PDB file of C-alpha atoms in Angstrom:
ATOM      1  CA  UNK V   1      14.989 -14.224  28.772  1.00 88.00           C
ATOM      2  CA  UNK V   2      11.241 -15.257  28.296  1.00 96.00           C
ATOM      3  CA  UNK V   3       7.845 -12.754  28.607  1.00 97.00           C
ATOM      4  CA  UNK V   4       5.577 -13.901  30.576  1.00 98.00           C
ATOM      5  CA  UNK V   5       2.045 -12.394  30.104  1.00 97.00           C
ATOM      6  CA  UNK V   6      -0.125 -13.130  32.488  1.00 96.00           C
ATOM      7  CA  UNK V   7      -3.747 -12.777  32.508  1.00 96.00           C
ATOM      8  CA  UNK V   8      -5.668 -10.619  35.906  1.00 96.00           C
ATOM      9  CA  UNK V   9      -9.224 -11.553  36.658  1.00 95.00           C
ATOM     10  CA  UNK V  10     -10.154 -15.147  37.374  1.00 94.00           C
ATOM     11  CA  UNK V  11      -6.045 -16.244  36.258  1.00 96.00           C
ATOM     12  CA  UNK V  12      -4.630 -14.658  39.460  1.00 96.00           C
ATOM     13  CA  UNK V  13      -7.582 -13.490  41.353  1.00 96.00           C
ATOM     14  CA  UNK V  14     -10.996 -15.280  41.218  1.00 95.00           C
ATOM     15  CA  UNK V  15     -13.692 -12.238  40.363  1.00 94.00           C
ATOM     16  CA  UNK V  16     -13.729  -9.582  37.775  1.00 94.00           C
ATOM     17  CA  UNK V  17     -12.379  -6.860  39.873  1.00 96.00           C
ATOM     18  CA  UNK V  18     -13.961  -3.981  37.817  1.00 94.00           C
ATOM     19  CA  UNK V  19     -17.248  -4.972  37.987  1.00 93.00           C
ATOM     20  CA  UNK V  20     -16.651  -5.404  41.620  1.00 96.00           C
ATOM     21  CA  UNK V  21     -15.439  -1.928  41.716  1.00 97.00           C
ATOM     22  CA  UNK V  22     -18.772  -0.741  39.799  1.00 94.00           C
ATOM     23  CA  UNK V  23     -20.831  -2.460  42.430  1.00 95.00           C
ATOM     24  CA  UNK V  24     -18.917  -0.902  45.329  1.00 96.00           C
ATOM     25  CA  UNK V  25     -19.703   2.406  44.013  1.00 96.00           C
ATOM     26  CA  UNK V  26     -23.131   1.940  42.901  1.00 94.00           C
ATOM     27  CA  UNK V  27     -24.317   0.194  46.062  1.00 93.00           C
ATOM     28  CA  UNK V  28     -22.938   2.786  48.048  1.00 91.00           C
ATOM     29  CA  UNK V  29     -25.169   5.671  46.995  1.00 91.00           C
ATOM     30  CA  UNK V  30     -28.741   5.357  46.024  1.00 93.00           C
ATOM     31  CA  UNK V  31     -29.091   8.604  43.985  1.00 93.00           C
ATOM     32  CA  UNK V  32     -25.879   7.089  41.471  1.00 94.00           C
ATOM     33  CA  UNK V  33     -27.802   3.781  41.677  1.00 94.00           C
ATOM     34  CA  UNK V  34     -30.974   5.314  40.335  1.00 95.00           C
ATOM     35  CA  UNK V  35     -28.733   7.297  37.796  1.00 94.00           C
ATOM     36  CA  UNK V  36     -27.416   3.931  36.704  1.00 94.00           C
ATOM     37  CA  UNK V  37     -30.068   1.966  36.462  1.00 94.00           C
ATOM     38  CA  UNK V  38     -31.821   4.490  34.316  1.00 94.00           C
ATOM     39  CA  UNK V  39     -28.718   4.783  31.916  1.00 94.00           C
ATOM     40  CA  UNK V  40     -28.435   1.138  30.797  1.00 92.00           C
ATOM     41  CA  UNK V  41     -31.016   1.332  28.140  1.00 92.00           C
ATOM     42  CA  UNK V  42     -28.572   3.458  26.652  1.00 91.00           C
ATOM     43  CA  UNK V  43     -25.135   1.416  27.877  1.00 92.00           C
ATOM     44  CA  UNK V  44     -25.884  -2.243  27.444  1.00 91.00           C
ATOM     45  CA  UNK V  45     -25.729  -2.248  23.734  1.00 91.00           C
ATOM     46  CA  UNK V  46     -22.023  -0.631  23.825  1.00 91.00           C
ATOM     47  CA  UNK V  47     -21.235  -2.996  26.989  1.00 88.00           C
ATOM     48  CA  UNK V  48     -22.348  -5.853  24.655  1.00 86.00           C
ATOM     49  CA  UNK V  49     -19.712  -5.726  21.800  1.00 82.00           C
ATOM     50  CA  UNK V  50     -16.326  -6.115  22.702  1.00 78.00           C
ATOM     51  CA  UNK V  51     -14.977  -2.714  20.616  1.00 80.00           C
ATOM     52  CA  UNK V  52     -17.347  -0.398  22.345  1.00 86.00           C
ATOM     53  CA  UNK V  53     -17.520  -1.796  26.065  1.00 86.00           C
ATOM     54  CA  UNK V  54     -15.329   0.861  26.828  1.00 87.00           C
ATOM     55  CA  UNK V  55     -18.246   3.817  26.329  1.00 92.00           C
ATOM     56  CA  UNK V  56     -20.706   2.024  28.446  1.00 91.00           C
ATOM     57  CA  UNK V  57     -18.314   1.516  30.809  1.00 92.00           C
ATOM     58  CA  UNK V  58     -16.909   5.060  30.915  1.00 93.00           C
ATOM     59  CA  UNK V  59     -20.879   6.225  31.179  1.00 95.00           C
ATOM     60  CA  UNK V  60     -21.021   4.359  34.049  1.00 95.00           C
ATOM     61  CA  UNK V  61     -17.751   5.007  35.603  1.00 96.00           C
ATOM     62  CA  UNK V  62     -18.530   8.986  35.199  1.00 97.00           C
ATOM     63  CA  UNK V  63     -22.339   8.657  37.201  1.00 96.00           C
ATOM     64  CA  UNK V  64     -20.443   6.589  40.051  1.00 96.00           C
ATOM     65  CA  UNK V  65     -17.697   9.889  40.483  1.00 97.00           C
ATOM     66  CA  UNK V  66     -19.179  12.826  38.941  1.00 95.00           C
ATOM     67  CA  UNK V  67     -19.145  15.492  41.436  1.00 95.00           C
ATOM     68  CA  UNK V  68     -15.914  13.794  43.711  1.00 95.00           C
ATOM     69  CA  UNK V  69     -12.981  15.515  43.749  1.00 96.00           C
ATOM     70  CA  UNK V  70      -9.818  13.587  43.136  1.00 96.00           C
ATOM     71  CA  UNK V  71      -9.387  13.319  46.921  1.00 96.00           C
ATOM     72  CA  UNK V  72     -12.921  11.816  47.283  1.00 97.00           C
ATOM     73  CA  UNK V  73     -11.980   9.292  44.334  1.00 97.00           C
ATOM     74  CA  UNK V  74      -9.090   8.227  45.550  1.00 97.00           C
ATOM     75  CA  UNK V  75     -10.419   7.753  48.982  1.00 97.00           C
ATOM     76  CA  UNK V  76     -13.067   5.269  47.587  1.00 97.00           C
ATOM     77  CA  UNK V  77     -10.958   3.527  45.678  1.00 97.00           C
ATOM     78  CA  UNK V  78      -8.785   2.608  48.726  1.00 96.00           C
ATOM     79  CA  UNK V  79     -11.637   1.624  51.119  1.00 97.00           C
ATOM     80  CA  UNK V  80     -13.061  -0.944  48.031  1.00 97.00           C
ATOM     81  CA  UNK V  81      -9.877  -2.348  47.256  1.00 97.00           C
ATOM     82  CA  UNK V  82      -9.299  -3.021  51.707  1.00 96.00           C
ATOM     83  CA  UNK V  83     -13.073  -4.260  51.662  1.00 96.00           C
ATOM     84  CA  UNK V  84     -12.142  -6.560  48.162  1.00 96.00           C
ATOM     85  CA  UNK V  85      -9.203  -8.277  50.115  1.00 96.00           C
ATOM     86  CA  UNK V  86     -10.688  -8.786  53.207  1.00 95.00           C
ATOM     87  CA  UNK V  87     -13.736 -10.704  52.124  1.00 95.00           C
ATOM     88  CA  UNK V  88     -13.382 -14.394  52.610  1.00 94.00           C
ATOM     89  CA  UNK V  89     -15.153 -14.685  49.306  1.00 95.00           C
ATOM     90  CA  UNK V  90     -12.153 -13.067  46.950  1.00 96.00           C
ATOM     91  CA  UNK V  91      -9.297 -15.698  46.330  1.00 95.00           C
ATOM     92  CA  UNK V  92      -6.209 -14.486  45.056  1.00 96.00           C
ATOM     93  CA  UNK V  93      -5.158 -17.983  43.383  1.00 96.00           C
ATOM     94  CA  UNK V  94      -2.122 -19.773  45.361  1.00 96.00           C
ATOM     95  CA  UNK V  95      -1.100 -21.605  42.358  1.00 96.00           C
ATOM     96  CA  UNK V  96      -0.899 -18.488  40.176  1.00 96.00           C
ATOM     97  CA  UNK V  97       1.399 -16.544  43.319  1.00 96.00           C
ATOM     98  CA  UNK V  98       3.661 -19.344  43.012  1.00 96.00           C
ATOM     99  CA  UNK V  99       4.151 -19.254  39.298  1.00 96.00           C
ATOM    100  CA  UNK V 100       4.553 -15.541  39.366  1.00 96.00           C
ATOM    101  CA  UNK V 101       7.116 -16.064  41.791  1.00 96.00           C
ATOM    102  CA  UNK V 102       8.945 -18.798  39.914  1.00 95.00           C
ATOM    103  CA  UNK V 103       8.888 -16.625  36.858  1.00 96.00           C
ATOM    104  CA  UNK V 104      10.137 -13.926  38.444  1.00 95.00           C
ATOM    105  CA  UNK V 105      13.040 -15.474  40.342  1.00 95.00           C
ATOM    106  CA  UNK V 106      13.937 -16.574  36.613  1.00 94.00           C
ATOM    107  CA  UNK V 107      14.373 -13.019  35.945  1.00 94.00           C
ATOM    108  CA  UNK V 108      11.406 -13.203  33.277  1.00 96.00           C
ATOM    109  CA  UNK V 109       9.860 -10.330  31.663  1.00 97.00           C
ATOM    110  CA  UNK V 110       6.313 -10.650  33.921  1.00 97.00           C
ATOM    111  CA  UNK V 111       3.953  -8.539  32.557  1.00 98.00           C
ATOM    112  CA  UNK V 112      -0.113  -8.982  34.024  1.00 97.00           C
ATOM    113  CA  UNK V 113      -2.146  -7.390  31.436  1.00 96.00           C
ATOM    114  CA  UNK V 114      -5.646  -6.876  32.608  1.00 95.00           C
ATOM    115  CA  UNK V 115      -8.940  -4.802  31.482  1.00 93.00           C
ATOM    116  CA  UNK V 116      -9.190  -4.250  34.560  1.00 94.00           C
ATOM    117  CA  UNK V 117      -7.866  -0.434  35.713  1.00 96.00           C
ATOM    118  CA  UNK V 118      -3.967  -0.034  36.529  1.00 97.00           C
ATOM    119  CA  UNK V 119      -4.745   1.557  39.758  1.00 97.00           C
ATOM    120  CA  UNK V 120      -6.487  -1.760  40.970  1.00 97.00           C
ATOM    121  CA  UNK V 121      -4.101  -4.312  39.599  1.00 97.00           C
ATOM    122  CA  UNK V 122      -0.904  -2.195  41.133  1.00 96.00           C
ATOM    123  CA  UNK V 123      -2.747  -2.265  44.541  1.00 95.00           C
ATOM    124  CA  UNK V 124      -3.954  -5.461  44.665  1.00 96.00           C
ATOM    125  CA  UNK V 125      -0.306  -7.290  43.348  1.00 94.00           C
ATOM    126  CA  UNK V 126       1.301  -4.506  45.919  1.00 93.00           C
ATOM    127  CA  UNK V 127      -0.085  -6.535  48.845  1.00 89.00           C
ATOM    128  CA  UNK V 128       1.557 -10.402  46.922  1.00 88.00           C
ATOM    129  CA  UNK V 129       5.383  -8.050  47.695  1.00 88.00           C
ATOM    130  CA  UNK V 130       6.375  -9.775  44.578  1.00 91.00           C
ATOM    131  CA  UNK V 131       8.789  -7.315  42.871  1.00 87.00           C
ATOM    132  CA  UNK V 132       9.550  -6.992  39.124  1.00 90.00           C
ATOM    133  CA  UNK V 133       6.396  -7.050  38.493  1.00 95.00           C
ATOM    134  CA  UNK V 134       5.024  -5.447  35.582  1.00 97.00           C
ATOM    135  CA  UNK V 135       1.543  -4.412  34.520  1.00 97.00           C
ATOM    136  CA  UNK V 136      -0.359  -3.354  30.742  1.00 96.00           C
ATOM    137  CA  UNK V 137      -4.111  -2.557  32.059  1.00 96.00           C
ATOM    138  CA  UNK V 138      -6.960  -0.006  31.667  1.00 95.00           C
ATOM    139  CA  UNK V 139      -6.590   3.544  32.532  1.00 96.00           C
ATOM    140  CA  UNK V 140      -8.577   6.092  33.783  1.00 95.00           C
ATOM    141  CA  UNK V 141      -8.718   9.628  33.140  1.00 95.00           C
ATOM    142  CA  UNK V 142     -10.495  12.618  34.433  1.00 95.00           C
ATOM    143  CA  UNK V 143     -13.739  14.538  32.485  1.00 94.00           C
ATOM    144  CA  UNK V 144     -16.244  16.783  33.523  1.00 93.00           C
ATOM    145  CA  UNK V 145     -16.168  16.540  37.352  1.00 93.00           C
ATOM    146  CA  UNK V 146     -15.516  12.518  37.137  1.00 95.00           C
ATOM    147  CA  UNK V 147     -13.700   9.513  35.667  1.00 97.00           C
ATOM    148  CA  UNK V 148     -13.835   8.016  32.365  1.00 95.00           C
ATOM    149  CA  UNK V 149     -11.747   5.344  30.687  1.00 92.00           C
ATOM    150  CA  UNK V 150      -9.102   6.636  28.839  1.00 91.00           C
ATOM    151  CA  UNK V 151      -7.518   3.365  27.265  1.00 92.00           C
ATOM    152  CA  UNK V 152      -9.767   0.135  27.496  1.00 91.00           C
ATOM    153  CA  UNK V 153      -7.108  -2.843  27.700  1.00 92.00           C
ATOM    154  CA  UNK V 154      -9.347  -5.592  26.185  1.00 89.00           C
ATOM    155  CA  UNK V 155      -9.199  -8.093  23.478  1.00 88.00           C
ATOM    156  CA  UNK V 156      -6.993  -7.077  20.147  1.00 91.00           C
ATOM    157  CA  UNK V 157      -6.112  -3.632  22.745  1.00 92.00           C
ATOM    158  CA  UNK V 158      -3.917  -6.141  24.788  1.00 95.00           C
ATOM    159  CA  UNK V 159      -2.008  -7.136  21.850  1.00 95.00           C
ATOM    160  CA  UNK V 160      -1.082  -3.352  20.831  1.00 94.00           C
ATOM    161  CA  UNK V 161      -0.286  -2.092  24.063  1.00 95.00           C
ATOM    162  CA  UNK V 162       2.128  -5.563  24.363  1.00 96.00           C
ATOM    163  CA  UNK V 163       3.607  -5.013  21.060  1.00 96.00           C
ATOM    164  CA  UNK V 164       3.893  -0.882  21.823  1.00 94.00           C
ATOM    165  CA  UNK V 165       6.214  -1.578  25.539  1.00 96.00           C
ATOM    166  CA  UNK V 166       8.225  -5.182  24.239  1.00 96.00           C
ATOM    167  CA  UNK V 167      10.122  -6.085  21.251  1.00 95.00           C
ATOM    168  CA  UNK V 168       8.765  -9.285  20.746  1.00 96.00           C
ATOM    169  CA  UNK V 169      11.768 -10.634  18.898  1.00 94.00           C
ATOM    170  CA  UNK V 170      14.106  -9.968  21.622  1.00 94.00           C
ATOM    171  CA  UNK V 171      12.792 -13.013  24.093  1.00 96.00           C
ATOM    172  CA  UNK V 172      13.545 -16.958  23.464  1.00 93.00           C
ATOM    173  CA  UNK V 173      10.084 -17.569  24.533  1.00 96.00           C
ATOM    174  CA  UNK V 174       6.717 -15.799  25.569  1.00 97.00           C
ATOM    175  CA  UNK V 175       4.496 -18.109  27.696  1.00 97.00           C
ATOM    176  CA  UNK V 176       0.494 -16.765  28.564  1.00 96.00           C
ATOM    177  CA  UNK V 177      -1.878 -17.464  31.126  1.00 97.00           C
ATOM    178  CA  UNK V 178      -5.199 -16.950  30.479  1.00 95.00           C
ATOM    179  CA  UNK V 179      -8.776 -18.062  31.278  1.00 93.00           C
ATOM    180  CA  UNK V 180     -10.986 -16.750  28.426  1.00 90.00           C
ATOM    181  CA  UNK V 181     -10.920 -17.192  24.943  1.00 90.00           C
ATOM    182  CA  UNK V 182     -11.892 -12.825  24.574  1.00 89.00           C
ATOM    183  CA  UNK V 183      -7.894 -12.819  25.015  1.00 93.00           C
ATOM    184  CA  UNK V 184      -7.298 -15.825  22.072  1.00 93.00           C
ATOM    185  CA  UNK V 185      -5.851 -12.561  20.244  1.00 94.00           C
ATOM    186  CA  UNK V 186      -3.348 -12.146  22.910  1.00 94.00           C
ATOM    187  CA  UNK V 187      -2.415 -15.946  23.398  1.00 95.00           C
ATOM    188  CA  UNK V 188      -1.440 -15.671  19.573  1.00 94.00           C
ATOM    189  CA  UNK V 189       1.414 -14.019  20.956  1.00 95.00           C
ATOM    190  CA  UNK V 190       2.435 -16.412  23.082  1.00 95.00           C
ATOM    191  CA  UNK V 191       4.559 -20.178  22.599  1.00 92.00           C
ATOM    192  CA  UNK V 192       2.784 -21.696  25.161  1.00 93.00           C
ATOM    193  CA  UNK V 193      -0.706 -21.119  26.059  1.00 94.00           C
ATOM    194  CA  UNK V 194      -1.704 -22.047  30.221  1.00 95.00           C
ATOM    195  CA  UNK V 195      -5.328 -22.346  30.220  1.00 93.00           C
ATOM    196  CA  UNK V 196      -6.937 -21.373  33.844  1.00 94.00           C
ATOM    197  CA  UNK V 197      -9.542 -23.577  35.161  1.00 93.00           C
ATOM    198  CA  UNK V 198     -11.858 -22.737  31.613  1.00 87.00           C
ATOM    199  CA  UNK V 199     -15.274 -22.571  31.599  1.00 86.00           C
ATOM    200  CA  UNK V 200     -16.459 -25.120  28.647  1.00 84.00           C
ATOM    201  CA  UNK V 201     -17.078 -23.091  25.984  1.00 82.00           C
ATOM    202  CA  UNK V 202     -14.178 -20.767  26.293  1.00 84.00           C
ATOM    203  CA  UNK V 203     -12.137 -24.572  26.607  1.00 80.00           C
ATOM    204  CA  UNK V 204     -13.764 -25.521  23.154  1.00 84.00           C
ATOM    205  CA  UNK V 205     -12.538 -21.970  21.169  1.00 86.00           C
ATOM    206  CA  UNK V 206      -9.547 -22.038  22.902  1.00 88.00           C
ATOM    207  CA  UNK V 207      -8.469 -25.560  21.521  1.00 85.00           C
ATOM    208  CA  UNK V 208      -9.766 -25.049  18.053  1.00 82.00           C
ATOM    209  CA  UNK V 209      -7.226 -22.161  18.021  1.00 86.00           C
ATOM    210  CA  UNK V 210      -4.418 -23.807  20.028  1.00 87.00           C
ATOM    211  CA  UNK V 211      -4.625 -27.293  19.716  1.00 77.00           C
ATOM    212  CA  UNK V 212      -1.517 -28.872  20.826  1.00 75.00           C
ATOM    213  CA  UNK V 213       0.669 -25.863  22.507  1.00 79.00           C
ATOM    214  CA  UNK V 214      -1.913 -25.060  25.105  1.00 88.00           C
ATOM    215  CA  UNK V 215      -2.544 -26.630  28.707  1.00 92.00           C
ATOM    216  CA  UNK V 216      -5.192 -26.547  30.870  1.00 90.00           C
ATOM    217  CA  UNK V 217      -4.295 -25.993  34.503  1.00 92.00           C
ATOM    218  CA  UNK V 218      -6.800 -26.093  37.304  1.00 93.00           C
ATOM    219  CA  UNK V 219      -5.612 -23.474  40.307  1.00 95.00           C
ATOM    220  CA  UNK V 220      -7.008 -22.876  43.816  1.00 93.00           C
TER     221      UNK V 220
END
């Protein structure tokens, strides 16, 4: 049996689905706008490093629902993820359906490990009906009257939630798909490295660290 860990955002769908989220919620009230807007002198410098984006982003998070009760929250969170899907300008990749359903009819471990929240990956992937699906992402939790992140799944985080759910040493081969070098950490991992349509610097990092067992793949 092989894992298969396969990257969310811009590997299976083309946009960073969180930040799409934030907008959603921002846009949609000008009074949390304001609130935000005022608040990133104080975020940006923890959204900036890579073991602290998880504060600004729970700052953020918390303006956007403070005040909602669960029922509100959850409300939201199905009208943006219906608005997400239906605009023409969110592709969910056809190449990367049809390798999650090869890998699946396999019976491969298939794992999508995201920083984006588990609520959105599980709805979005609901819609593919591809089952055996598994997912390692971001969670949420609630504080004060609204939502914060409770586990960031980013960077070196990916590799110890992976290592914390799967015994590595039980699968003949574990095979990643990826399109940024912030998850070179959790392509280390991996026997084969799928590189998805890279931008040119994360291309350069990622084949100073792979060299020869990675492949560049260009998906629409």
């Amino acid at each position: 049996m092989n894992l298969i860990l396969f990257y969310f955002d811009k590997t299976i769908i083309n946009k960073d689905t969180g930040a799409e989220y934030m907008k959603f919620m921002v846009q949609r009230n000008p009074i949390r706008f304001v609130l935000c807007f005022f608040a990133l002198p104080f975020t940006l410098p923890f959204l900036i490093l890579n073991k602290t984006k998880f504060i600004g982003f729970s700052v953020l998070l918390w303006l956007v629902t403070c005040g909602m009760s669960p029922k509100k929250v959850a409300k939201l969170r199905k009208r943006f993820i219906n608005r997400y899907l239906e605009n023409n300008a969110t592709v969910l990749y056809k190449n990367a359906i049809e390798k999650l359903i090869s890998h699946t009819q396999n019976n491969d471990t298939v794992v999508i490990v995201s920083g984006a929240s588990e609520w959105m990956v599980k709805r979005i992937i609901a819609k593919l009906c591809i089952p055996k699906l598994e997912v390692a992402c971001s969670e949420e939790s609630r504080l004060a009257g609204g939502m914060v992140s409770k586990f960031h799944c980013y960077s070196t985080n990916k590799v110890e939630r992976i290592k914390m759910r799967y015994n590595l040493e039980e699968y003949e081969t574990i095979i990643g798909y990826s399109d940024s070098s912030i998850d070179i950490p959790l392509l280390r991992l991996c026997n084969q490295q799928f590189i998805v349509n890279p931008r040119p610097y994360c291309s350069t990092k990622l084949t100073k660290s792979f060299e020869k067992s990675m492949k560049i793949v260009k998906w629409v």
